[in-house]
Amino acid sequence: MKTWSKVADVQPLATRIITNSIKKDRVSHAYLLQGERGTGKGAIALLIAKGLFCRNKSGVEPCNECNNCKRIDSRNHPDVHWIEPDGQSIKIEQVRNLQKEFTYSGLESNQKVYVIKDADTLTVNAANRILKFLEEPSKETTAIMLTENSQSIIPTIRSRCQVIDLKPLHAASFQNRLIEQGMVENQAVLISALTNNFDEAFRWSEDAWFAEARKLMVQLIEMFITKPEDVYLFIHSRWVVHFKERQEQEQGLDLLLLAFKDILYYHIGNEDMMVFFTSNDPLVEKAAMSFSQEHLVNSLNFVLQAKRKLKQNVQPTLVIEQLALQIQR
């Protein structure tokens, strides 16, 4: 999505709010873009930056061809800075380095843009330091904060940003688009439940890591049913080894969530909603016989709690160990 017209197809309200600001030359000094993965946060951040630096705009649309646009796309523009988590979080040292940049004039103009990805992972100290910029904004400096978990953003930051809510994308239309482009249907059904990013979806469909992740989830469900005493060993010998980075750990929990949802759907006769398993998979029937509806609902809540703990930077191995014990009970 390299143009506002493309973004408007999936985020019409957000597009209208931001492009109206651009037309009136009233771009906010700080935006907080909040929405699920694949809803267009990164694309919108790029378009805001291009709107401030592009030399050949057509109305609000950047040309995407000039030197500035190309450098912003490649993240090589000297006056557009990206901050991403260093490991599990954005640390105070990263914010200190950013604050040093605040004191300098732009290298090619007085305009500067800062994009803070996964802003919910700011440590408390880092979040408090970033407030200095938000409380004393420079007229020609724009901060863009991206998050999937807006509730983890401290209120003092939220209150100083223009908050833009991005609506979830329609999974069915995205799924059909994947199938039209050649993805196998059952793969498209599963992946469309995890992402709305077209390039990411096809990357996962061809990724051996993702295939192994799904296989591990099937094995874990089977182990909960047949060998619960070996789950702890499985977690340490297989899960921890495969899901190493934070994004991988979150993806593992997303897959586990879908698997338990499917078992619950099968339990209540709603097989049409299943995405992880097929309705004729013998493991689903076996799992439905082993887990009561109450146990499944509790397990879903435990997985959601585990996802929140990862966002709060609780030690990942501890999170999955605790989750496994909760599901076993």
mmCIF file of C-alpha atoms in Angstrom:
data_model
loop_
_atom_site.group_PDB
_atom_site.id
_atom_site.type_symbol
_atom_site.label_atom_id
_atom_site.label_comp_id
_atom_site.label_asym_id
_atom_site.label_seq_id
_atom_site.Cartn_x
_atom_site.Cartn_y
_atom_site.Cartn_z
ATOM 1 C CA MET A 1 0.000 0.000 0.000
ATOM 2 C CA LYS A 2 2.129 2.844 -1.330
ATOM 3 C CA THR A 3 -0.643 5.400 -1.932
ATOM 4 C CA TRP A 4 -3.394 6.881 0.203
ATOM 5 C CA SER A 5 -5.968 5.624 -2.295
ATOM 6 C CA LYS A 6 -4.816 2.037 -1.625
ATOM 7 C CA VAL A 7 -4.854 2.562 2.143
ATOM 8 C CA ALA A 8 -8.350 4.055 1.863
ATOM 9 C CA ASP A 9 -9.612 0.710 0.531
ATOM 10 C CA VAL A 10 -8.932 -0.902 3.911
ATOM 11 C CA GLN A 11 -8.772 2.074 6.311
ATOM 12 C CA PRO A 12 -11.128 4.747 4.924
ATOM 13 C CA LEU A 13 -11.680 6.689 8.160
ATOM 14 C CA ALA A 14 -8.010 6.836 9.145
ATOM 15 C CA THR A 15 -7.106 7.882 5.594
ATOM 16 C CA ARG A 16 -9.665 10.676 5.603
ATOM 17 C CA ILE A 17 -8.499 12.036 8.981
ATOM 18 C CA ILE A 18 -4.800 12.087 8.068
ATOM 19 C CA THR A 19 -5.116 13.282 4.464
ATOM 20 C CA ASN A 20 -7.373 16.145 5.582
ATOM 21 C CA SER A 21 -4.600 17.198 7.966
ATOM 22 C CA ILE A 22 -2.052 17.016 5.151
ATOM 23 C CA LYS A 23 -4.262 19.102 2.834
ATOM 24 C CA LYS A 24 -4.633 21.780 5.511
ATOM 25 C CA ASP A 25 -0.915 21.639 6.413
ATOM 26 C CA ARG A 26 -1.858 20.641 9.942
ATOM 27 C CA VAL A 27 0.014 17.380 10.383
ATOM 28 C CA SER A 28 0.008 16.472 14.073
ATOM 29 C CA HIS A 29 3.258 16.619 16.031
ATOM 30 C CA ALA A 30 2.544 13.062 17.283
ATOM 31 C CA TYR A 31 0.373 10.190 16.062
ATOM 32 C CA LEU A 32 -0.480 6.947 17.819
ATOM 33 C CA LEU A 33 -1.575 4.379 15.226
ATOM 34 C CA GLN A 34 -3.216 1.431 16.951
ATOM 35 C CA GLY A 35 -4.454 -1.732 15.255
ATOM 36 C CA GLU A 36 -3.827 -5.426 14.731
ATOM 37 C CA ARG A 37 -1.032 -6.809 12.590
ATOM 38 C CA GLY A 38 -1.595 -6.216 8.911
ATOM 39 C CA THR A 39 -3.966 -3.273 9.354
ATOM 40 C CA GLY A 40 -1.550 -0.873 7.652
ATOM 41 C CA LYS A 41 0.270 0.898 10.495
ATOM 42 C CA GLY A 42 3.666 0.776 8.791
ATOM 43 C CA ALA A 43 2.271 1.805 5.398
ATOM 44 C CA ILE A 44 0.510 4.804 6.950
ATOM 45 C CA ALA A 45 3.677 5.844 8.790
ATOM 46 C CA LEU A 46 5.631 5.753 5.512
ATOM 47 C CA LEU A 47 2.964 7.801 3.729
ATOM 48 C CA ILE A 48 2.944 10.459 6.477
ATOM 49 C CA ALA A 49 6.734 10.721 6.210
ATOM 50 C CA LYS A 50 6.632 10.882 2.421
ATOM 51 C CA GLY A 51 3.959 13.562 2.635
ATOM 52 C CA LEU A 52 6.401 15.722 4.558
ATOM 53 C CA PHE A 53 9.445 15.106 2.354
ATOM 54 C CA CYS A 54 8.243 14.242 -1.174
ATOM 55 C CA ARG A 55 9.149 16.930 -3.708
ATOM 56 C CA ASN A 56 6.702 15.859 -6.406
ATOM 57 C CA LYS A 57 3.418 15.249 -4.610
ATOM 58 C CA SER A 58 0.156 15.112 -6.528
ATOM 59 C CA GLY A 59 -2.297 16.504 -3.993
ATOM 60 C CA VAL A 60 -1.733 14.339 -0.915
ATOM 61 C CA GLU A 61 -0.215 11.455 -2.874
ATOM 62 C CA PRO A 62 3.596 11.062 -2.813
ATOM 63 C CA CYS A 63 5.278 10.361 -6.140
ATOM 64 C CA ASN A 64 7.098 7.262 -4.783
ATOM 65 C CA GLU A 65 9.797 7.952 -7.381
ATOM 66 C CA CYS A 66 11.846 10.866 -6.061
ATOM 67 C CA ASN A 67 15.025 10.385 -4.059
ATOM 68 C CA ASN A 68 13.283 11.219 -0.779
ATOM 69 C CA CYS A 69 10.464 8.722 -1.321
ATOM 70 C CA LYS A 70 12.876 5.941 -2.257
ATOM 71 C CA ARG A 71 15.104 6.598 0.756
ATOM 72 C CA ILE A 72 12.108 6.621 3.101
ATOM 73 C CA ASP A 73 10.961 3.269 1.663
ATOM 74 C CA SER A 74 14.414 1.795 2.225
ATOM 75 C CA ARG A 75 14.694 3.448 5.661
ATOM 76 C CA ASN A 76 17.790 5.332 4.576
ATOM 77 C CA HIS A 77 16.502 8.917 4.793
ATOM 78 C CA PRO A 78 18.734 10.829 7.236
ATOM 79 C CA ASP A 79 15.808 12.774 8.745
ATOM 80 C CA VAL A 80 13.394 9.845 9.163
ATOM 81 C CA HIS A 81 14.366 7.715 12.159
ATOM 82 C CA TRP A 82 12.955 4.281 13.028
ATOM 83 C CA ILE A 83 13.080 2.831 16.536
ATOM 84 C CA GLU A 84 12.267 -0.856 17.015
ATOM 85 C CA PRO A 85 12.499 -3.143 20.059
ATOM 86 C CA ASP A 86 16.007 -4.184 20.992
ATOM 87 C CA GLY A 87 15.178 -7.768 21.909
ATOM 88 C CA GLN A 88 11.965 -7.792 23.935
ATOM 89 C CA SER A 89 11.628 -4.042 24.495
ATOM 90 C CA ILE A 90 12.571 -0.507 23.488
ATOM 91 C CA LYS A 91 15.172 0.496 26.033
ATOM 92 C CA ILE A 92 16.089 3.784 27.618
ATOM 93 C CA GLU A 93 19.438 3.897 25.766
ATOM 94 C CA GLN A 94 17.582 3.914 22.459
ATOM 95 C CA VAL A 95 15.473 6.860 23.613
ATOM 96 C CA ARG A 96 18.554 8.711 24.845
ATOM 97 C CA ASN A 97 20.070 8.354 21.367
ATOM 98 C CA LEU A 98 16.828 9.643 19.894
ATOM 99 C CA GLN A 99 16.843 12.623 22.240
ATOM 100 C CA LYS A 100 20.318 13.527 21.004
ATOM 101 C CA GLU A 101 18.850 13.684 17.512
ATOM 102 C CA PHE A 102 16.200 16.103 18.799
ATOM 103 C CA THR A 103 18.918 18.662 19.493
ATOM 104 C CA TYR A 104 20.220 18.657 15.916
ATOM 105 C CA SER A 105 18.739 20.333 12.900
ATOM 106 C CA GLY A 106 17.673 18.063 10.053
ATOM 107 C CA LEU A 107 20.503 17.161 7.702
ATOM 108 C CA GLU A 108 18.625 18.185 4.563
ATOM 109 C CA SER A 109 15.807 20.317 5.989
ATOM 110 C CA ASN A 110 14.456 21.362 9.375
ATOM 111 C CA GLN A 111 11.790 18.661 9.173
ATOM 112 C CA LYS A 112 12.339 15.441 11.153
ATOM 113 C CA VAL A 113 10.194 12.332 11.588
ATOM 114 C CA TYR A 114 10.474 9.561 14.197
ATOM 115 C CA VAL A 115 8.650 6.256 13.851
ATOM 116 C CA ILE A 116 8.471 4.156 17.027
ATOM 117 C CA LYS A 117 7.462 0.605 16.157
ATOM 118 C CA ASP A 118 5.849 -1.599 18.836
ATOM 119 C CA ALA A 119 5.559 1.432 21.104
ATOM 120 C CA ASP A 120 3.861 -0.742 23.731
ATOM 121 C CA THR A 121 7.268 -2.356 24.406
ATOM 122 C CA LEU A 122 8.789 0.877 25.720
ATOM 123 C CA THR A 123 10.171 0.197 29.176
ATOM 124 C CA VAL A 124 8.817 2.461 31.915
ATOM 125 C CA ASN A 125 12.015 4.537 31.946
ATOM 126 C CA ALA A 126 12.085 4.781 28.159
ATOM 127 C CA ALA A 127 8.406 5.806 28.046
ATOM 128 C CA ASN A 128 8.962 8.512 30.628
ATOM 129 C CA ARG A 129 11.921 9.904 28.701
ATOM 130 C CA ILE A 130 9.999 9.994 25.417
ATOM 131 C CA LEU A 131 7.515 12.307 27.120
ATOM 132 C CA LYS A 132 10.088 15.112 26.940
ATOM 133 C CA PHE A 133 9.662 15.248 23.188
ATOM 134 C CA LEU A 134 5.888 14.906 23.353
ATOM 135 C CA GLU A 135 5.551 17.641 25.991
ATOM 136 C CA GLU A 136 7.839 20.084 24.180
ATOM 137 C CA PRO A 137 7.262 19.364 20.481
ATOM 138 C CA SER A 138 9.256 21.138 17.828
ATOM 139 C CA LYS A 139 7.052 22.661 15.143
ATOM 140 C CA GLU A 140 8.899 20.705 12.463
ATOM 141 C CA THR A 141 9.195 17.375 14.235
ATOM 142 C CA THR A 142 6.641 14.566 13.885
ATOM 143 C CA ALA A 143 6.534 11.388 15.979
ATOM 144 C CA ILE A 144 4.581 8.352 14.767
ATOM 145 C CA MET A 145 4.017 5.581 17.303
ATOM 146 C CA LEU A 146 2.769 2.162 16.179
ATOM 147 C CA THR A 147 1.150 -0.405 18.470
ATOM 148 C CA GLU A 148 -1.068 -3.471 18.514
ATOM 149 C CA ASN A 149 -1.667 -3.081 22.238
ATOM 150 C CA SER A 150 -2.715 0.484 22.988
ATOM 151 C CA GLN A 151 -3.668 -0.332 26.580
ATOM 152 C CA SER A 152 0.030 -0.796 27.359
ATOM 153 C CA ILE A 153 0.801 2.789 26.307
ATOM 154 C CA ILE A 154 0.976 5.010 29.386
ATOM 155 C CA PRO A 155 -1.868 7.582 29.552
ATOM 156 C CA THR A 156 0.496 10.561 29.523
ATOM 157 C CA ILE A 157 1.809 9.481 26.107
ATOM 158 C CA ARG A 158 -1.642 8.714 24.718
ATOM 159 C CA SER A 159 -2.946 12.120 25.775
ATOM 160 C CA ARG A 160 -0.228 13.902 23.797
ATOM 161 C CA CYS A 161 -0.836 12.007 20.548
ATOM 162 C CA GLN A 162 -3.551 12.087 17.949
ATOM 163 C CA VAL A 163 -4.860 8.540 18.326
ATOM 164 C CA ILE A 164 -5.843 6.827 15.068
ATOM 165 C CA ASP A 165 -7.759 3.546 15.471
ATOM 166 C CA LEU A 166 -7.323 1.122 12.578
ATOM 167 C CA LYS A 167 -10.167 -1.314 12.026
ATOM 168 C CA PRO A 168 -9.511 -5.063 11.673
ATOM 169 C CA LEU A 169 -9.422 -6.255 8.081
ATOM 170 C CA HIS A 170 -12.034 -8.625 6.672
ATOM 171 C CA ALA A 171 -10.476 -12.098 6.803
ATOM 172 C CA ALA A 172 -12.754 -13.701 4.186
ATOM 173 C CA SER A 173 -11.944 -11.221 1.412
ATOM 174 C CA PHE A 174 -8.236 -11.486 2.196
ATOM 175 C CA GLN A 175 -8.495 -15.280 2.163
ATOM 176 C CA ASN A 176 -10.151 -15.242 -1.258
ATOM 177 C CA ARG A 177 -7.424 -12.961 -2.570
ATOM 178 C CA LEU A 178 -4.750 -15.419 -1.414
ATOM 179 C CA ILE A 179 -6.518 -18.323 -3.095
ATOM 180 C CA GLU A 180 -6.892 -16.318 -6.310
ATOM 181 C CA GLN A 181 -3.129 -15.774 -6.287
ATOM 182 C CA GLY A 182 -2.454 -19.504 -6.053
ATOM 183 C CA MET A 183 -2.293 -20.340 -2.345
ATOM 184 C CA VAL A 184 -3.753 -23.711 -1.320
ATOM 185 C CA GLU A 185 -7.156 -23.194 0.315
ATOM 186 C CA ASN A 186 -6.479 -24.760 3.737
ATOM 187 C CA GLN A 187 -3.213 -22.813 3.960
ATOM 188 C CA ALA A 188 -5.022 -19.593 2.997
ATOM 189 C CA VAL A 189 -7.701 -20.231 5.638
ATOM 190 C CA LEU A 190 -5.088 -20.613 8.391
ATOM 191 C CA ILE A 191 -2.762 -17.801 7.349
ATOM 192 C CA SER A 192 -5.597 -15.294 6.825
ATOM 193 C CA ALA A 193 -6.488 -15.844 10.478
ATOM 194 C CA LEU A 194 -2.969 -14.761 11.461
ATOM 195 C CA THR A 195 -2.128 -11.859 9.150
ATOM 196 C CA ASN A 196 -3.673 -9.407 6.710
ATOM 197 C CA ASN A 197 -0.361 -8.617 5.043
ATOM 198 C CA PHE A 198 -0.278 -10.093 1.529
ATOM 199 C CA ASP A 199 3.520 -10.362 1.200
ATOM 200 C CA GLU A 200 3.854 -11.777 4.699
ATOM 201 C CA ALA A 201 1.141 -14.357 4.016
ATOM 202 C CA PHE A 202 2.946 -15.770 0.980
ATOM 203 C CA ARG A 203 6.271 -15.666 2.793
ATOM 204 C CA TRP A 204 4.801 -17.781 5.603
ATOM 205 C CA SER A 205 3.164 -20.204 3.176
ATOM 206 C CA GLU A 206 6.600 -20.999 1.721
ATOM 207 C CA ASP A 207 8.487 -20.880 5.029
ATOM 208 C CA ALA A 208 9.748 -24.166 6.484
ATOM 209 C CA TRP A 209 9.852 -22.513 9.934
ATOM 210 C CA PHE A 210 6.114 -21.783 9.784
ATOM 211 C CA ALA A 211 5.312 -25.325 8.628
ATOM 212 C CA GLU A 212 7.325 -26.728 11.526
ATOM 213 C CA ALA A 213 5.582 -24.337 13.939
ATOM 214 C CA ARG A 214 2.186 -25.671 12.883
ATOM 215 C CA LYS A 215 3.450 -29.254 13.205
ATOM 216 C CA LEU A 216 4.714 -28.549 16.738
ATOM 217 C CA MET A 217 1.295 -27.191 17.704
ATOM 218 C CA VAL A 218 -0.400 -30.398 16.513
ATOM 219 C CA GLN A 219 2.114 -32.449 18.508
ATOM 220 C CA LEU A 220 1.565 -30.326 21.621
ATOM 221 C CA ILE A 221 -2.227 -30.741 21.457
ATOM 222 C CA GLU A 222 -1.775 -34.501 21.031
ATOM 223 C CA MET A 223 0.603 -34.586 23.971
ATOM 224 C CA PHE A 224 -1.873 -32.751 26.211
ATOM 225 C CA ILE A 225 -4.331 -35.556 25.401
ATOM 226 C CA THR A 226 -2.142 -38.672 25.426
ATOM 227 C CA LYS A 227 1.027 -37.881 27.421
ATOM 228 C CA PRO A 228 0.413 -34.879 29.677
ATOM 229 C CA GLU A 229 3.305 -35.923 31.898
ATOM 230 C CA ASP A 230 5.718 -35.249 28.997
ATOM 231 C CA VAL A 231 4.447 -31.751 28.138
ATOM 232 C CA TYR A 232 7.060 -29.991 30.277
ATOM 233 C CA LEU A 233 9.889 -31.878 28.528
ATOM 234 C CA PHE A 234 8.313 -31.081 25.130
ATOM 235 C CA ILE A 235 8.209 -27.382 25.992
ATOM 236 C CA HIS A 236 11.940 -27.300 26.735
ATOM 237 C CA SER A 237 13.152 -29.657 24.010
ATOM 238 C CA ARG A 238 10.951 -28.435 21.162
ATOM 239 C CA TRP A 239 8.973 -25.216 21.836
ATOM 240 C CA VAL A 240 11.738 -23.096 23.382
ATOM 241 C CA VAL A 241 14.187 -24.234 20.688
ATOM 242 C CA HIS A 242 11.854 -23.324 17.809
ATOM 243 C CA PHE A 243 10.195 -20.139 19.097
ATOM 244 C CA LYS A 244 13.239 -18.039 19.955
ATOM 245 C CA GLU A 245 12.442 -14.419 19.117
ATOM 246 C CA ARG A 246 9.578 -12.438 20.581
ATOM 247 C CA GLN A 247 7.666 -12.326 17.286
ATOM 248 C CA GLU A 248 8.054 -16.099 16.908
ATOM 249 C CA GLN A 249 6.832 -16.663 20.474
ATOM 250 C CA GLU A 250 3.762 -14.531 19.812
ATOM 251 C CA GLN A 251 3.105 -16.423 16.601
ATOM 252 C CA GLY A 252 3.337 -19.717 18.472
ATOM 253 C CA LEU A 253 0.713 -18.552 20.961
ATOM 254 C CA ASP A 254 -1.478 -17.328 18.086
ATOM 255 C CA LEU A 255 -1.337 -20.797 16.517
ATOM 256 C CA LEU A 256 -2.129 -22.445 19.852
ATOM 257 C CA LEU A 257 -5.079 -20.082 20.307
ATOM 258 C CA LEU A 258 -6.457 -21.034 16.886
ATOM 259 C CA ALA A 259 -6.020 -24.743 17.630
ATOM 260 C CA PHE A 260 -8.002 -24.530 20.894
ATOM 261 C CA LYS A 261 -10.661 -22.377 19.210
ATOM 262 C CA ASP A 262 -11.106 -25.077 16.569
ATOM 263 C CA ILE A 263 -11.570 -27.770 19.193
ATOM 264 C CA LEU A 264 -14.227 -25.619 20.864
ATOM 265 C CA TYR A 265 -15.930 -24.964 17.512
ATOM 266 C CA TYR A 266 -16.010 -28.723 16.874
ATOM 267 C CA HIS A 267 -17.428 -29.249 20.369
ATOM 268 C CA ILE A 268 -20.388 -26.946 19.708
ATOM 269 C CA GLY A 269 -20.969 -28.103 16.128
ATOM 270 C CA ASN A 270 -19.589 -24.980 14.451
ATOM 271 C CA GLU A 271 -17.069 -26.696 12.178
ATOM 272 C CA ASP A 272 -17.415 -24.010 9.489
ATOM 273 C CA MET A 273 -15.439 -21.634 11.734
ATOM 274 C CA MET A 274 -12.424 -23.946 12.010
ATOM 275 C CA VAL A 275 -9.129 -22.675 10.523
ATOM 276 C CA PHE A 276 -6.302 -24.661 12.124
ATOM 277 C CA PHE A 277 -7.725 -28.182 11.774
ATOM 278 C CA THR A 278 -10.047 -29.661 9.169
ATOM 279 C CA SER A 279 -13.382 -30.949 10.461
ATOM 280 C CA ASN A 280 -12.474 -34.554 9.567
ATOM 281 C CA ASP A 281 -9.132 -34.494 11.409
ATOM 282 C CA PRO A 282 -9.239 -37.401 13.925
ATOM 283 C CA LEU A 283 -7.189 -35.366 16.418
ATOM 284 C CA VAL A 284 -9.988 -32.799 16.718
ATOM 285 C CA GLU A 285 -12.526 -35.459 17.642
ATOM 286 C CA LYS A 286 -10.093 -36.988 20.125
ATOM 287 C CA ALA A 287 -9.402 -33.538 21.646
ATOM 288 C CA ALA A 288 -13.109 -32.717 21.878
ATOM 289 C CA MET A 289 -13.626 -35.918 23.839
ATOM 290 C CA SER A 290 -10.700 -35.117 26.151
ATOM 291 C CA PHE A 291 -11.422 -31.430 26.838
ATOM 292 C CA SER A 292 -14.709 -30.187 28.239
ATOM 293 C CA GLN A 293 -16.137 -26.923 26.910
ATOM 294 C CA GLU A 294 -15.307 -25.268 30.224
ATOM 295 C CA HIS A 295 -11.710 -26.506 30.028
ATOM 296 C CA LEU A 296 -11.390 -25.200 26.468
ATOM 297 C CA VAL A 297 -12.754 -21.766 27.394
ATOM 298 C CA ASN A 298 -10.347 -21.610 30.336
ATOM 299 C CA SER A 299 -7.463 -22.699 28.108
ATOM 300 C CA LEU A 300 -8.263 -19.929 25.612
ATOM 301 C CA ASN A 301 -8.183 -17.409 28.445
ATOM 302 C CA PHE A 302 -4.854 -18.810 29.648
ATOM 303 C CA VAL A 303 -3.342 -18.380 26.153
ATOM 304 C CA LEU A 304 -4.606 -14.774 25.996
ATOM 305 C CA GLN A 305 -3.058 -14.121 29.419
ATOM 306 C CA ALA A 306 0.227 -15.583 28.169
ATOM 307 C CA LYS A 307 0.151 -13.232 25.151
ATOM 308 C CA ARG A 308 -0.312 -10.263 27.486
ATOM 309 C CA LYS A 309 2.586 -11.407 29.670
ATOM 310 C CA LEU A 310 4.877 -11.567 26.631
ATOM 311 C CA LYS A 311 3.880 -7.984 25.809
ATOM 312 C CA GLN A 312 4.772 -7.047 29.391
ATOM 313 C CA ASN A 313 8.235 -8.576 28.920
ATOM 314 C CA VAL A 314 7.768 -11.500 31.311
ATOM 315 C CA GLN A 315 10.480 -14.118 30.691
ATOM 316 C CA PRO A 316 9.184 -16.162 27.686
ATOM 317 C CA THR A 317 10.158 -19.621 28.961
ATOM 318 C CA LEU A 318 8.420 -18.915 32.263
ATOM 319 C CA VAL A 319 5.310 -17.800 30.357
ATOM 320 C CA ILE A 320 5.019 -20.992 28.317
ATOM 321 C CA GLU A 321 5.844 -23.212 31.335
ATOM 322 C CA GLN A 322 3.038 -21.597 33.334
ATOM 323 C CA LEU A 323 0.652 -21.846 30.380
ATOM 324 C CA ALA A 324 1.342 -25.575 29.963
ATOM 325 C CA LEU A 325 0.637 -26.201 33.653
ATOM 326 C CA GLN A 326 -2.600 -24.188 33.506
ATOM 327 C CA ILE A 327 -3.866 -26.127 30.487
ATOM 328 C CA GLN A 328 -2.979 -29.491 32.068
ATOM 329 C CA ARG A 329 -5.137 -28.865 35.158
#
